[in-house]
């Protein structure tokens, strides 16, 4: 199955390079920025197409590695070509295949969502780690087994989900990735009120975050949990709430603490966390 790419950004570069190094046949790249397509083609040992129709004709599977907002418009442009028997794929975590490719069954093509659970940050380097990522597949069920096999041949782990849970899936990814930035920024903001500079605050937090994350990933949240919630220390949590007077800051701390209580109960089912629950309920008011 020959694969082509429309869009030559970080995801297109990285997927193409991973596929090429695993021996999967590629056609090449088309981009409205001709130089980007040429760069991606040189990186992957493929061809830069100047004619979109020609790339479509030459490819069995076509990845739309463009920004989420452009996926459907590009697909609608492709509908002017013969798509029968082809696979149209996107890499969005938020969109289902059906949402991205409305009416695709009318074209005779198959629609797939192939999303890497990985922060692709570099056109030239991310492919080296991409093979260690989970890939989430959703879309036309008849096409999923072949892609599962191909991705596993690249070294990836594959999970299949239904379209109905795609928003929940993406929320989970955002929680573990994007929302962590909010927690760290709140910690930095609080340290600056203690006299730290922004730069020193981040530097001070780095070993704490690094060590805790390593432990978390090694043993899971329940075993990794430490601190006042795990100890059922109401007095310390009460002091925290007393100094967090700004609404959003207090709400974030309280919401996260309530989730930590659930984790702590799983670790210490014999303990009574009722007083701590009440404290966080009051903290939300």
Tab-separated table of C-alpha atoms in Angstrom:
chain	number	residue	atom	x	y	z
A	1	UNK	CA	0.000	0.000	0.000
A	2	UNK	CA	1.675	3.203	-1.220
A	3	UNK	CA	1.229	6.184	1.079
A	4	UNK	CA	1.308	9.870	0.206
A	5	UNK	CA	1.091	13.003	2.329
A	6	UNK	CA	-0.758	16.253	1.852
A	7	UNK	CA	0.902	18.727	4.176
A	8	UNK	CA	4.600	18.860	5.003
A	9	UNK	CA	4.748	19.961	8.615
A	10	UNK	CA	6.107	18.230	11.705
A	11	UNK	CA	3.631	15.333	11.672
A	12	UNK	CA	4.014	14.696	7.947
A	13	UNK	CA	7.808	14.743	8.205
A	14	UNK	CA	7.835	12.442	11.249
A	15	UNK	CA	5.322	9.867	10.049
A	16	UNK	CA	6.880	9.737	6.610
A	17	UNK	CA	10.365	9.191	8.008
A	18	UNK	CA	9.163	6.489	10.408
A	19	UNK	CA	7.343	4.707	7.572
A	20	UNK	CA	10.336	5.013	5.247
A	21	UNK	CA	12.752	3.621	7.823
A	22	UNK	CA	10.392	0.675	8.408
A	23	UNK	CA	10.312	-0.103	4.693
A	24	UNK	CA	6.733	0.971	4.016
A	25	UNK	CA	6.276	2.196	0.410
A	26	UNK	CA	5.757	5.951	0.065
A	27	UNK	CA	4.908	8.129	-2.914
A	28	UNK	CA	5.721	11.581	-1.573
A	29	UNK	CA	4.408	14.961	-0.486
A	30	UNK	CA	2.185	17.724	-1.763
A	31	UNK	CA	2.066	21.111	-0.052
A	32	UNK	CA	0.930	24.559	-1.062
A	33	UNK	CA	4.378	25.582	0.152
A	34	UNK	CA	6.438	23.938	-2.557
A	35	UNK	CA	9.684	24.260	-0.605
A	36	UNK	CA	8.200	22.359	2.362
A	37	UNK	CA	7.176	19.446	0.115
A	38	UNK	CA	10.652	19.358	-1.410
A	39	UNK	CA	12.241	19.390	2.032
A	40	UNK	CA	10.023	16.552	3.287
A	41	UNK	CA	10.621	14.520	0.141
A	42	UNK	CA	14.393	14.898	0.503
A	43	UNK	CA	14.180	13.885	4.170
A	44	UNK	CA	12.191	10.724	3.409
A	45	UNK	CA	13.712	9.798	0.050
A	46	UNK	CA	10.440	10.350	-1.788
A	47	UNK	CA	9.014	12.768	-4.355
A	48	UNK	CA	7.700	16.312	-4.075
A	49	UNK	CA	4.485	16.644	-6.099
A	50	UNK	CA	3.447	19.891	-7.690
A	51	UNK	CA	0.124	18.404	-8.846
A	52	UNK	CA	-2.311	17.297	-6.129
A	53	UNK	CA	-4.265	15.061	-8.505
A	54	UNK	CA	-1.098	13.193	-9.434
A	55	UNK	CA	-0.275	12.444	-5.804
A	56	UNK	CA	-3.814	11.152	-5.277
A	57	UNK	CA	-3.573	8.935	-8.359
A	58	UNK	CA	-0.209	7.497	-7.294
A	59	UNK	CA	-1.188	6.796	-3.674
A	60	UNK	CA	-3.330	4.065	-2.127
A	61	UNK	CA	-3.442	5.820	1.255
A	62	UNK	CA	-3.384	9.601	1.603
A	63	UNK	CA	-2.547	11.263	4.908
A	64	UNK	CA	-3.911	14.772	5.423
A	65	UNK	CA	-1.189	16.022	7.768
A	66	UNK	CA	-2.545	19.558	7.888
A	67	UNK	CA	-3.936	21.624	10.819
A	68	UNK	CA	-7.231	20.279	12.205
A	69	UNK	CA	-9.222	23.183	10.796
A	70	UNK	CA	-7.930	22.400	7.282
A	71	UNK	CA	-8.623	18.645	7.252
A	72	UNK	CA	-12.223	18.795	6.038
A	73	UNK	CA	-11.629	21.576	3.464
A	74	UNK	CA	-8.716	19.611	1.964
A	75	UNK	CA	-10.806	16.444	1.898
A	76	UNK	CA	-13.618	18.293	0.126
A	77	UNK	CA	-11.084	19.430	-2.451
A	78	UNK	CA	-10.011	15.802	-2.954
A	79	UNK	CA	-13.587	14.808	-3.740
A	80	UNK	CA	-13.165	16.288	-7.208
A	81	UNK	CA	-10.745	13.430	-7.965
A	82	UNK	CA	-11.385	9.697	-8.207
A	83	UNK	CA	-11.037	8.325	-4.669
A	84	UNK	CA	-12.592	4.900	-5.118
A	85	UNK	CA	-10.666	2.219	-3.232
A	86	UNK	CA	-8.343	4.716	-1.565
A	87	UNK	CA	-7.855	5.349	2.129
A	88	UNK	CA	-8.063	8.927	3.402
A	89	UNK	CA	-6.373	9.353	6.792
A	90	UNK	CA	-5.950	12.185	9.261
A	91	UNK	CA	-3.904	12.461	12.461
A	92	UNK	CA	-6.187	14.625	14.602
A	93	UNK	CA	-6.847	13.503	18.143
A	94	UNK	CA	-10.077	15.486	18.389
A	95	UNK	CA	-11.856	14.615	15.121
A	96	UNK	CA	-13.414	11.285	14.262
A	97	UNK	CA	-13.028	10.001	10.721
A	98	UNK	CA	-16.737	10.549	10.046
A	99	UNK	CA	-16.615	14.144	11.309
A	100	UNK	CA	-13.520	14.929	9.273
A	101	UNK	CA	-14.662	13.264	6.049
A	102	UNK	CA	-18.405	13.866	5.615
A	103	UNK	CA	-20.019	11.692	2.968
A	104	UNK	CA	-16.860	9.705	2.312
A	105	UNK	CA	-18.851	6.554	1.581
A	106	UNK	CA	-20.196	8.299	-1.527
A	107	UNK	CA	-16.657	8.508	-2.943
A	108	UNK	CA	-15.850	4.813	-2.535
A	109	UNK	CA	-12.936	5.709	-0.266
A	110	UNK	CA	-12.353	4.607	3.337
A	111	UNK	CA	-11.806	7.122	6.138
A	112	UNK	CA	-9.431	6.612	9.052
A	113	UNK	CA	-8.153	8.561	12.029
A	114	UNK	CA	-4.579	7.555	12.949
A	115	UNK	CA	-3.461	9.585	15.944
A	116	UNK	CA	-0.080	9.306	17.699
A	117	UNK	CA	-0.175	9.905	21.452
A	118	UNK	CA	3.019	11.896	21.220
A	119	UNK	CA	3.962	15.593	21.179
A	120	UNK	CA	5.502	15.880	17.714
A	121	UNK	CA	7.710	18.924	18.208
A	122	UNK	CA	10.439	18.620	15.585
A	123	UNK	CA	10.321	17.902	11.865
A	124	UNK	CA	13.748	16.292	11.886
A	125	UNK	CA	13.993	14.595	15.290
A	126	UNK	CA	10.572	13.464	16.545
A	127	UNK	CA	10.453	10.396	14.283
A	128	UNK	CA	13.178	8.796	16.423
A	129	UNK	CA	10.779	8.568	19.384
A	130	UNK	CA	7.554	8.159	17.434
A	131	UNK	CA	7.988	4.393	17.154
A	132	UNK	CA	7.708	4.181	20.964
A	133	UNK	CA	4.322	5.940	20.954
A	134	UNK	CA	0.835	4.509	21.221
A	135	UNK	CA	-1.213	5.065	18.075
A	136	UNK	CA	-4.972	5.284	18.312
A	137	UNK	CA	-6.981	4.017	15.327
A	138	UNK	CA	-10.598	4.887	14.578
A	139	UNK	CA	-12.707	4.812	11.450
A	140	UNK	CA	-13.506	2.262	8.741
A	141	UNK	CA	-13.295	-1.085	10.522
A	142	UNK	CA	-12.293	-3.057	7.435
A	143	UNK	CA	-9.138	-0.948	7.019
A	144	UNK	CA	-8.017	-0.951	10.656
A	145	UNK	CA	-6.348	-4.426	10.817
A	146	UNK	CA	-3.913	-3.623	7.993
A	147	UNK	CA	-2.888	-0.331	9.616
A	148	UNK	CA	-2.565	-2.008	12.998
A	149	UNK	CA	-0.142	-4.498	11.456
A	150	UNK	CA	1.822	-1.799	9.628
A	151	UNK	CA	2.178	0.384	12.704
A	152	UNK	CA	3.204	-2.566	14.830
A	153	UNK	CA	5.867	-3.347	12.222
A	154	UNK	CA	7.191	0.157	12.892
A	155	UNK	CA	7.463	-0.734	16.599
A	156	UNK	CA	4.339	1.161	17.689
A	157	UNK	CA	1.664	-0.016	20.103
A	158	UNK	CA	-1.856	0.323	18.693
A	159	UNK	CA	-5.238	0.884	20.339
A	160	UNK	CA	-8.549	0.899	18.464
A	161	UNK	CA	-11.459	3.028	19.715
A	162	UNK	CA	-14.988	3.878	18.558
A	163	UNK	CA	-15.931	7.235	17.085
A	164	UNK	CA	-18.370	7.898	19.953
A	165	UNK	CA	-15.555	8.131	22.524
A	166	UNK	CA	-13.160	10.217	20.415
A	167	UNK	CA	-13.903	13.469	22.342
A	168	UNK	CA	-13.342	11.677	25.670
A	169	UNK	CA	-10.138	10.137	24.324
A	170	UNK	CA	-8.844	13.557	23.305
A	171	UNK	CA	-9.835	15.053	26.655
A	172	UNK	CA	-7.761	12.345	28.337
A	173	UNK	CA	-4.756	13.176	26.166
A	174	UNK	CA	-5.139	16.897	26.881
A	175	UNK	CA	-5.394	16.245	30.620
A	176	UNK	CA	-2.116	14.322	30.700
A	177	UNK	CA	-0.332	16.775	28.421
A	178	UNK	CA	-1.752	20.294	28.101
A	179	UNK	CA	-3.396	20.559	31.525
A	180	UNK	CA	-0.111	19.704	33.224
A	181	UNK	CA	1.187	23.027	31.859
A	182	UNK	CA	-1.552	24.815	33.812
A	183	UNK	CA	-0.546	23.102	37.066
A	184	UNK	CA	3.136	23.907	36.591
A	185	UNK	CA	2.379	27.523	35.663
A	186	UNK	CA	0.245	27.919	38.786
A	187	UNK	CA	3.118	26.578	40.871
A	188	UNK	CA	5.515	29.038	39.199
A	189	UNK	CA	3.106	31.924	39.825
A	190	UNK	CA	2.860	30.995	43.494
A	191	UNK	CA	6.645	30.761	43.876
A	192	UNK	CA	7.057	34.214	42.331
A	193	UNK	CA	4.834	35.537	45.128
A	194	UNK	CA	7.351	33.951	47.495
A	195	UNK	CA	10.171	35.976	45.934
A	196	UNK	CA	11.386	33.678	43.157
A	197	UNK	CA	11.947	34.908	39.628
A	198	UNK	CA	10.039	33.030	36.912
A	199	UNK	CA	13.303	31.450	35.737
A	200	UNK	CA	14.419	30.386	39.219
A	201	UNK	CA	10.964	29.028	40.013
A	202	UNK	CA	11.056	26.715	37.014
A	203	UNK	CA	14.629	25.695	37.797
A	204	UNK	CA	13.682	24.952	41.414
A	205	UNK	CA	10.688	22.856	40.357
A	206	UNK	CA	12.577	20.862	37.710
A	207	UNK	CA	14.075	18.132	39.948
A	208	UNK	CA	10.791	17.835	41.850
A	209	UNK	CA	8.761	17.423	38.654
A	210	UNK	CA	11.318	15.143	37.009
A	211	UNK	CA	11.616	12.798	39.998
A	212	UNK	CA	7.871	12.695	40.638
A	213	UNK	CA	7.075	12.065	36.963
A	214	UNK	CA	9.592	9.232	36.747
A	215	UNK	CA	8.051	7.600	39.824
A	216	UNK	CA	4.514	8.194	38.537
A	217	UNK	CA	5.261	6.543	35.193
A	218	UNK	CA	7.070	3.649	36.845
A	219	UNK	CA	4.459	2.623	39.417
A	220	UNK	CA	1.251	4.545	38.565
A	221	UNK	CA	-0.570	7.398	40.348
A	222	UNK	CA	-1.751	5.445	43.372
A	223	UNK	CA	1.655	4.172	44.477
A	224	UNK	CA	3.406	7.396	43.506
A	225	UNK	CA	1.121	9.677	45.546
A	226	UNK	CA	2.787	11.502	48.442
A	227	UNK	CA	2.049	14.738	50.298
A	228	UNK	CA	-0.673	16.102	52.577
A	229	UNK	CA	-3.634	14.452	50.826
A	230	UNK	CA	-2.058	10.991	50.964
A	231	UNK	CA	-1.281	11.613	54.670
A	232	UNK	CA	-4.873	12.811	55.277
A	233	UNK	CA	-3.382	16.054	56.622
A	234	UNK	CA	-6.338	18.429	56.860
A	235	UNK	CA	-4.410	21.181	58.626
A	236	UNK	CA	-1.879	21.561	55.831
A	237	UNK	CA	-4.561	21.571	53.140
A	238	UNK	CA	-6.466	24.168	55.181
A	239	UNK	CA	-3.368	26.413	55.215
A	240	UNK	CA	-2.984	25.997	51.459
A	241	UNK	CA	-6.570	27.052	50.867
A	242	UNK	CA	-6.184	30.044	53.181
A	243	UNK	CA	-3.409	31.533	51.047
A	244	UNK	CA	-5.044	30.731	47.686
A	245	UNK	CA	-7.559	33.529	47.497
A	246	UNK	CA	-7.722	34.087	43.735
A	247	UNK	CA	-10.750	32.270	42.300
A	248	UNK	CA	-9.241	30.300	39.421
A	249	UNK	CA	-6.131	29.415	41.411
A	250	UNK	CA	-8.214	28.149	44.331
A	251	UNK	CA	-10.591	26.241	42.051
A	252	UNK	CA	-7.728	24.452	40.288
A	253	UNK	CA	-6.125	23.451	43.589
A	254	UNK	CA	-9.459	22.266	45.008
A	255	UNK	CA	-10.473	20.261	41.942
A	256	UNK	CA	-7.093	18.529	41.757
A	257	UNK	CA	-7.166	17.813	45.502
A	258	UNK	CA	-10.585	16.179	45.249
A	259	UNK	CA	-9.206	13.839	42.581
A	260	UNK	CA	-6.199	13.111	44.784
A	261	UNK	CA	-8.550	12.104	47.598
A	262	UNK	CA	-10.040	9.448	45.303
A	263	UNK	CA	-6.538	8.147	44.619
A	264	UNK	CA	-5.631	8.210	48.318
A	265	UNK	CA	-8.742	6.214	49.208
A	266	UNK	CA	-7.640	3.572	46.721
A	267	UNK	CA	-4.273	3.398	48.459
A	268	UNK	CA	-5.622	3.515	52.030
A	269	UNK	CA	-9.175	2.073	51.909
A	270	UNK	CA	-9.216	1.748	55.675
A	271	UNK	CA	-8.690	5.500	56.221
A	272	UNK	CA	-11.492	8.027	56.686
A	273	UNK	CA	-10.999	10.966	54.313
A	274	UNK	CA	-14.375	12.510	55.158
A	275	UNK	CA	-12.969	15.622	56.859
A	276	UNK	CA	-10.657	16.292	53.914
A	277	UNK	CA	-13.562	15.918	51.483
A	278	UNK	CA	-15.602	18.424	53.482
A	279	UNK	CA	-12.674	20.824	53.500
A	280	UNK	CA	-12.370	20.742	49.703
A	281	UNK	CA	-16.126	21.176	49.314
A	282	UNK	CA	-15.902	24.326	51.450
A	283	UNK	CA	-12.889	25.423	49.414
A	284	UNK	CA	-15.005	25.439	46.278
A	285	UNK	CA	-17.418	27.990	47.713
